Short mmCIF file of C-alpha atoms and ligand atoms in Angstrom, two decimals:
data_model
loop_
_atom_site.label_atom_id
_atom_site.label_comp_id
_atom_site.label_asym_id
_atom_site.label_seq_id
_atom_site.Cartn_x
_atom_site.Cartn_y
_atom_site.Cartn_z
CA UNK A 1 39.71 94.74 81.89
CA UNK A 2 41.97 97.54 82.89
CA UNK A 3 41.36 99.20 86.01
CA UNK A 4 42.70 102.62 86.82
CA UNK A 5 44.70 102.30 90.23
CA UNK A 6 42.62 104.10 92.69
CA UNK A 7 45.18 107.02 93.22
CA UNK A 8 45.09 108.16 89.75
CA UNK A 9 41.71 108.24 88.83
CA UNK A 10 40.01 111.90 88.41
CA UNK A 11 37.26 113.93 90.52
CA UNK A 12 36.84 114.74 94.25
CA UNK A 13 36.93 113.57 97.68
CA UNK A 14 35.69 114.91 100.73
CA UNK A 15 38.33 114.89 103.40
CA UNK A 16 38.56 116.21 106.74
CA UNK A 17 35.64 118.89 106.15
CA UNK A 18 36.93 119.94 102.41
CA UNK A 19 36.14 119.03 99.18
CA UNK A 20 39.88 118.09 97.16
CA UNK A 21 41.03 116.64 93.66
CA UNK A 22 41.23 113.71 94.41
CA UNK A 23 45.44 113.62 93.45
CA UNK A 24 45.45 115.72 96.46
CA UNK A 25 43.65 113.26 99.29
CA UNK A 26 46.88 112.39 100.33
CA UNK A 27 48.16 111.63 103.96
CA UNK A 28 52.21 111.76 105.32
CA UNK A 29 53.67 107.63 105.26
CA UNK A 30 54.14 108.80 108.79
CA UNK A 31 50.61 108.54 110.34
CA UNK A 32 49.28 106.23 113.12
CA UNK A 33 46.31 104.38 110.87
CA UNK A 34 49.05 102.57 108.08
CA UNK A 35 51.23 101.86 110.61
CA UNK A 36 49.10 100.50 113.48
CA UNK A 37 46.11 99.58 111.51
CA UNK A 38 43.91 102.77 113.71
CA UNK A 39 41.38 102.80 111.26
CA UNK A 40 37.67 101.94 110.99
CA UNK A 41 36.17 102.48 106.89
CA UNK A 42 32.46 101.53 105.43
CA UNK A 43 31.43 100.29 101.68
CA UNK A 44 28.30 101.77 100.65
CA UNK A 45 26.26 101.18 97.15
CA UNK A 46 24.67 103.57 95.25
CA UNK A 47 22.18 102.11 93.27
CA UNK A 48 20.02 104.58 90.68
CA UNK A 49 21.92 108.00 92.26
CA UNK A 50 20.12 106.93 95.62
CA UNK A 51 22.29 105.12 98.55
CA UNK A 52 21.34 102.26 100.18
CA UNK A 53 21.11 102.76 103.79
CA UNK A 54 23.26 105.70 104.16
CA UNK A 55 22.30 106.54 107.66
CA UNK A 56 22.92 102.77 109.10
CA UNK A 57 26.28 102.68 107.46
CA UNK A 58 27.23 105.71 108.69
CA UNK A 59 26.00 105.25 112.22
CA UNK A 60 28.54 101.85 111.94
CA UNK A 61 31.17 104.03 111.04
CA UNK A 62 30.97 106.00 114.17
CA UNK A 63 30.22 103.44 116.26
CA UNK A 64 33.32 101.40 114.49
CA UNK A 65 35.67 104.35 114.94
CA UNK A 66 34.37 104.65 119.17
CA UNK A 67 35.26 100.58 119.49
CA UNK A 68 38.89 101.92 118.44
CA UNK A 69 38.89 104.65 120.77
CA UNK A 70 38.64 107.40 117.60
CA UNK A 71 36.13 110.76 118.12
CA UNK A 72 35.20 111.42 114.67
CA UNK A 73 35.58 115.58 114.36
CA UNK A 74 32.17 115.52 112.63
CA UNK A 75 28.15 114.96 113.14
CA UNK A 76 26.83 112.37 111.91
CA UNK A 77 24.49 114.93 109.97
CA UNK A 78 27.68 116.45 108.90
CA UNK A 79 29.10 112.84 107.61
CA UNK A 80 25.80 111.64 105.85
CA UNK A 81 25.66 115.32 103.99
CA UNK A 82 29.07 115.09 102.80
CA UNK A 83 28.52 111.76 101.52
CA UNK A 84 25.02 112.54 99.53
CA UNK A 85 27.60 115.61 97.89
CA UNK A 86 30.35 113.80 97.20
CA UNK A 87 27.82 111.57 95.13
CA UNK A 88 26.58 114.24 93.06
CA UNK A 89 29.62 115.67 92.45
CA UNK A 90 31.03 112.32 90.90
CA UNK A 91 27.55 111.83 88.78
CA UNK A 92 27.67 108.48 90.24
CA UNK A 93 24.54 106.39 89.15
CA UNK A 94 25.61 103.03 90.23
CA UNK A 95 28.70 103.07 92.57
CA UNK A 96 30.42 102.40 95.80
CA UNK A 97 31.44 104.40 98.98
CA UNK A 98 34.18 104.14 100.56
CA UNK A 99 34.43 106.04 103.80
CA UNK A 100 37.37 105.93 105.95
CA UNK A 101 38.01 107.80 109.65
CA UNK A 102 42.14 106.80 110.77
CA UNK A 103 44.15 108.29 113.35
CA UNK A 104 46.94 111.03 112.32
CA UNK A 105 50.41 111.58 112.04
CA UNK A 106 50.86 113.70 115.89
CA UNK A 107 52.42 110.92 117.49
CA UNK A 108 54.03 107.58 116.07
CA UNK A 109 54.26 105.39 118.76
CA UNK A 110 51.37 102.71 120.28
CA UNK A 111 49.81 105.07 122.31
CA UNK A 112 48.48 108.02 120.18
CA UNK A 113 46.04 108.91 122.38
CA UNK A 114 46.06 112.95 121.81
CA UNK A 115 46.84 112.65 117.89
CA UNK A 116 43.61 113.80 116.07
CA UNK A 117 41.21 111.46 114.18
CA UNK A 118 40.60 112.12 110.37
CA UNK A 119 37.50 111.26 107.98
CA UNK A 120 37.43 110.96 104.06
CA UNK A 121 34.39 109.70 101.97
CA UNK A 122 35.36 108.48 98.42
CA UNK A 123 32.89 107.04 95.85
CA UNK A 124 33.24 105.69 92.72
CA UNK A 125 31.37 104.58 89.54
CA UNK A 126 30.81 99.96 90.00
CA UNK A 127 28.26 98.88 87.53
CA UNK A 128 26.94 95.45 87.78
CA UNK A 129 29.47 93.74 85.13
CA UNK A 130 28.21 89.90 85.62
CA UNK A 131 24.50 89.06 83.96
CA UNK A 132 21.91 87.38 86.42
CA UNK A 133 22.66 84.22 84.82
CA UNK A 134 26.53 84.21 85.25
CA UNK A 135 25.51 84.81 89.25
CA UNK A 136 23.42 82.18 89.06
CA UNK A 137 26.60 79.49 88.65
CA UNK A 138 27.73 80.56 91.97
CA UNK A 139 31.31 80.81 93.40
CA UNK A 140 33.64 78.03 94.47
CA UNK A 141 35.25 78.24 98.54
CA UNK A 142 37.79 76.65 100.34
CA UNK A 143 37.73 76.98 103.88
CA UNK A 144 40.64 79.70 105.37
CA UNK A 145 43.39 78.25 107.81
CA UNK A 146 42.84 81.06 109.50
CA UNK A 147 40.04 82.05 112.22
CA UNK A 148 37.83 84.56 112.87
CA UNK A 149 39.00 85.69 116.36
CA UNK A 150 37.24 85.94 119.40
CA UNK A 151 35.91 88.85 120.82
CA UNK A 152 38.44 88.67 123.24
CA UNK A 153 41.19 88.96 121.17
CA UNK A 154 39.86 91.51 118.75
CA UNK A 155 37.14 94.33 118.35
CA UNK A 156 34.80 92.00 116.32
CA UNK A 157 32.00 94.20 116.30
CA UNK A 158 33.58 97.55 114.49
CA UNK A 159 34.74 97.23 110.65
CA UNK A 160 37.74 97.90 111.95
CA UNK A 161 40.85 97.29 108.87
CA UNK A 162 42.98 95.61 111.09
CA UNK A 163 40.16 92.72 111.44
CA UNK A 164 40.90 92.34 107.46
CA UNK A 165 44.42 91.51 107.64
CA UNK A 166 43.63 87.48 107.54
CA UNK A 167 40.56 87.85 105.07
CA UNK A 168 43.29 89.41 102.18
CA UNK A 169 45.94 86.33 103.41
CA UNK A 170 42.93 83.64 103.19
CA UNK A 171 41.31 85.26 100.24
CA UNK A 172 44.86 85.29 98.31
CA UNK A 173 45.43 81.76 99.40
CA UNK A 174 41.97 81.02 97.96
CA UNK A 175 42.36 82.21 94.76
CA UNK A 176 46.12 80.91 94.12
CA UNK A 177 44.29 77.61 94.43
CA UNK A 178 41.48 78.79 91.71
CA UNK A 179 38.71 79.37 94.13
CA UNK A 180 36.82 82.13 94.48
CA UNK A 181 36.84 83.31 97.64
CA UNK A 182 37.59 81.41 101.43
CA UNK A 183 35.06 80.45 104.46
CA UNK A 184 36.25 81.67 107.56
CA UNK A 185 35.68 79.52 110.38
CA UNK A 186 35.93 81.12 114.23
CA UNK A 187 37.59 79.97 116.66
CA UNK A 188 35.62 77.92 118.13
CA UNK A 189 35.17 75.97 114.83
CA UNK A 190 31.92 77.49 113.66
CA UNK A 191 31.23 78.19 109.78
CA UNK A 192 31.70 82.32 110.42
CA UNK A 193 31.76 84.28 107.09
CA UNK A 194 33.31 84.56 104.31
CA UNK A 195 36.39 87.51 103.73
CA UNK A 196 34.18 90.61 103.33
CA UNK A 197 30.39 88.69 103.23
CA UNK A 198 28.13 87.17 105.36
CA UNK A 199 26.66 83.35 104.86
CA UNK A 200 23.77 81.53 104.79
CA UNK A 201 22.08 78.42 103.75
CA UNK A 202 18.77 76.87 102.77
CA UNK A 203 18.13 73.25 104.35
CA UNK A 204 14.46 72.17 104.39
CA UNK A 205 13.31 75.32 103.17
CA UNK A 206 14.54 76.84 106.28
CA UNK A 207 17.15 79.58 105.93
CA UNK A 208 20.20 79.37 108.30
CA UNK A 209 22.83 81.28 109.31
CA UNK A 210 25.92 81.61 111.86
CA UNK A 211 24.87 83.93 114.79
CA UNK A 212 26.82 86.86 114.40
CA UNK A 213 28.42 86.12 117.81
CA UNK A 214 32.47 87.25 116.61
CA UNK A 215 31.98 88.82 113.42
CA UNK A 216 30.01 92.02 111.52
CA UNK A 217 26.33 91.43 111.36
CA UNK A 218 26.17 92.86 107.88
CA UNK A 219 23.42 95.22 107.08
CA UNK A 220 22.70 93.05 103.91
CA UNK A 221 22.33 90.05 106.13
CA UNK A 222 20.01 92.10 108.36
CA UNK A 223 18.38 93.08 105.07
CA UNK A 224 18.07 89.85 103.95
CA UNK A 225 16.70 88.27 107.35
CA UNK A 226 14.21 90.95 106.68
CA UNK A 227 12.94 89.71 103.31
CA UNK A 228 12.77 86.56 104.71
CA UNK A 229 10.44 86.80 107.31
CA UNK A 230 8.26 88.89 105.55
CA UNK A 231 7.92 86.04 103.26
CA UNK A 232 7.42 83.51 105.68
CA UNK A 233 10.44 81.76 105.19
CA UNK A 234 11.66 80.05 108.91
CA UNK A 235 15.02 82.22 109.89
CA UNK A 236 17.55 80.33 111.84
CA UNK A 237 20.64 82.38 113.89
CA UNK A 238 22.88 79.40 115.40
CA UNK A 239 26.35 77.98 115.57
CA UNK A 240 27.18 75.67 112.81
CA UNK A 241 29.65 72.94 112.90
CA UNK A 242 31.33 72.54 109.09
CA UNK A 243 29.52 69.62 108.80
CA UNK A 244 26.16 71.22 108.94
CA UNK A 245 26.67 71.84 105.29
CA UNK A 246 26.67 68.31 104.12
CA UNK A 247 22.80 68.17 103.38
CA UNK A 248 21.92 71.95 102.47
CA UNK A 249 20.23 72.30 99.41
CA UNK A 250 21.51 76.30 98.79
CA UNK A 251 23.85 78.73 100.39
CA UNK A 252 24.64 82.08 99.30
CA UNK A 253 26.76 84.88 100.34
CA UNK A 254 25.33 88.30 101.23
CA UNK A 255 27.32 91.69 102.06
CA UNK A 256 27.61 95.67 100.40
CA UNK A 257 30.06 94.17 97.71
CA UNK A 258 28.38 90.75 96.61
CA UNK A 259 24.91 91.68 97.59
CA UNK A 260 23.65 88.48 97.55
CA UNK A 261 25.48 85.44 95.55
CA UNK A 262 25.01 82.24 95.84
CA UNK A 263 27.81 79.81 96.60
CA UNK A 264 28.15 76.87 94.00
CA UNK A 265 30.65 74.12 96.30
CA UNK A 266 32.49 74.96 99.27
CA UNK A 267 35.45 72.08 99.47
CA UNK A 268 33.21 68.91 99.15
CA UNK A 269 30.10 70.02 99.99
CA UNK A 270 27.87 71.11 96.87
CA UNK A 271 25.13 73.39 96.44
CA UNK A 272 23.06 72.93 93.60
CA UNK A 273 19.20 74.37 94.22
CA UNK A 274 18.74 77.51 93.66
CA UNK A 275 14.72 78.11 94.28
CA UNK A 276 14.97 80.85 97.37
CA UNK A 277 17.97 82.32 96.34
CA UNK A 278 16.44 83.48 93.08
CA UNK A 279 13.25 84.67 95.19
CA UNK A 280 15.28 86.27 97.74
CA UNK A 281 17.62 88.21 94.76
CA UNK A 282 14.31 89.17 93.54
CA UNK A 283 13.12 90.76 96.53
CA UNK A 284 16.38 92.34 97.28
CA UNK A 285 16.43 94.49 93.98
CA UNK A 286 13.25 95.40 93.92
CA UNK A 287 14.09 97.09 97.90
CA UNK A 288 17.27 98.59 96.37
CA UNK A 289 15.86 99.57 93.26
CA UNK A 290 13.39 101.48 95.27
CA UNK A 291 14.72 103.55 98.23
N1 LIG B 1 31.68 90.56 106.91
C1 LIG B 1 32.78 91.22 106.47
C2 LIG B 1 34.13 90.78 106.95
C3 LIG B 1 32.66 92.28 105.58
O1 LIG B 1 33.75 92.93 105.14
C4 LIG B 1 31.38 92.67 105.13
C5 LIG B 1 31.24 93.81 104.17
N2 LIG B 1 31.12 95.01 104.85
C6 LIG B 1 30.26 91.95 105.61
C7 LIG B 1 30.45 90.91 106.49
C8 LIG B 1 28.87 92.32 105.16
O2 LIG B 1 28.49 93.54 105.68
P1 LIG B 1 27.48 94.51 104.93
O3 LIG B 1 26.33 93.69 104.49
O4 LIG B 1 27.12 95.51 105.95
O5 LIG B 1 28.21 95.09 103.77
#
């Protein structure tokens, strides 16, 4: 499949208040976000022209961008308007959103402090292009070298880009040894995340997950937490060593991107049941399908 690089694809993005081609959503190579990683985004889907919790994402966003020390120039009632336009205006049906707040090109030095903070909101057509049943197989992980730092030595809690600098080298890593995608452990040792999803896994009917302690509590994991205890299924949040996953019966990813997908083997550990996942995919498009 050939995929258009994002920069020269056609339509309209809403930056910094206006609407532009979207050839023109350019910034200067000088500017504070690319070269000390000031910037805070969201991924949003679109599913039947509606968008899936637009307000929560949005309110992240801000809340992301005031971690970092950024004052987003807008309302949030601005942000979430902007967003619903730029939708119609691509005659998106099923897509993704990409907003993205950085700090400018005023000053270029560590401390920025004065330069001014700048928002864009870019969405694009994603159809699903796997079939339920090519899901079903799962993905294969390796676990990351790397940790998921501690709150200490990182803002954890904002989907901040800098944070995603060792999910691209573990997810590269990954996949130049044919696996999918990479578990990130913290640093502690817990079972985290994966590089852009949340986990979770099915032992004894129960489903189980690593409390989101050092790392984005997805609003599909929230979503799916949801599901789950409306259908009576037992909902564990705790700290799990690796070897916690030597006698699950199903795990499964769950994040904007993946939605929810379960995980066939991650290094020796295999996952072959699939019984809640396919009740909890179930559930989960039938919410989306109707917002
Ligand atoms: N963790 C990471 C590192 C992510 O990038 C994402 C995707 N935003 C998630 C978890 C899942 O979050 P959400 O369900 O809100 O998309």
């Amino acid at each position: 499949m050939q995929l258009i690089p994002f920069d020269k694809r056609d339509g309209f993005i809403w930056m910094n208040g206006k609407f532009c081609d979207w050839g023109q959503a350019k910034v200067h190579i000088l500017n504070h976000g690319l070269h000390y990683a000031s910037s805070v985004f969201e991924g949003i889907r679109v599913y039947n022209k509606k968008i899936f919790k637009l307000d929560d994402h949005i309110q992240r966003l801000i809340d992301s961008a005031n971690i970092l020390d950024l004052s987003i120039p807008f309302t949030k009632e601005q942000i979430i308007e902007s967003t619903i336009e730029i939708v119609k205006k691509q005659e998106i049906i099923n897509g993704y959103i990409r907003p993205i707040v950085w700090r400018g090109s005023e000053m270029m030095a560590i401390s920025a402090k004065n330069a001014t903070t700048n928002i864009a909101v870019a969405a694009w057509a994603w159809p699903s292009y796997f079939s339920p049943e090519q899901i079903l197989k799962g993905i294969r992980m390796t676990t990351s070298e790397w940790s998921r730092p501690s709150p200490k030595s990182a803002p954890t809690d904002s989907k901040a880009a800098g944070l995603y600098m060792i999910c691209s080298l573990s997810k590269h890593k990954a996949e130049s040894k044919g696996f999918d995608d990479a578990l990130m452990l913290d640093y502690r040792g817990y079972i985290a995340e994966a590089t852009g999803a949340n986990i979770f896994f099915i032992k004894e009917k129960k489903l189980i997950t690593p409390k989101a302690d050092c790392f984005l509590n997805g609003i599909t994991r929230q979503t799916v937490i949801e599901i789950a205890k409306k259908l009576d299924i037992t909902v564990e949040e705790k700290h799990l060593e690796p070897i916690f996953m030597k006698n699950c019966d199903e795990a499964f990813l769950t994040g904007t991107a993946v939605e929810i997908t379960p995980i066939q083997s991650i290094d020796e550990y295999s996952f072959k049941n699939r019984t809640i996942i396919k009740i909890l995919m179930k559930e989960f498009q039938n919410l989306v399908n109707n917002i």
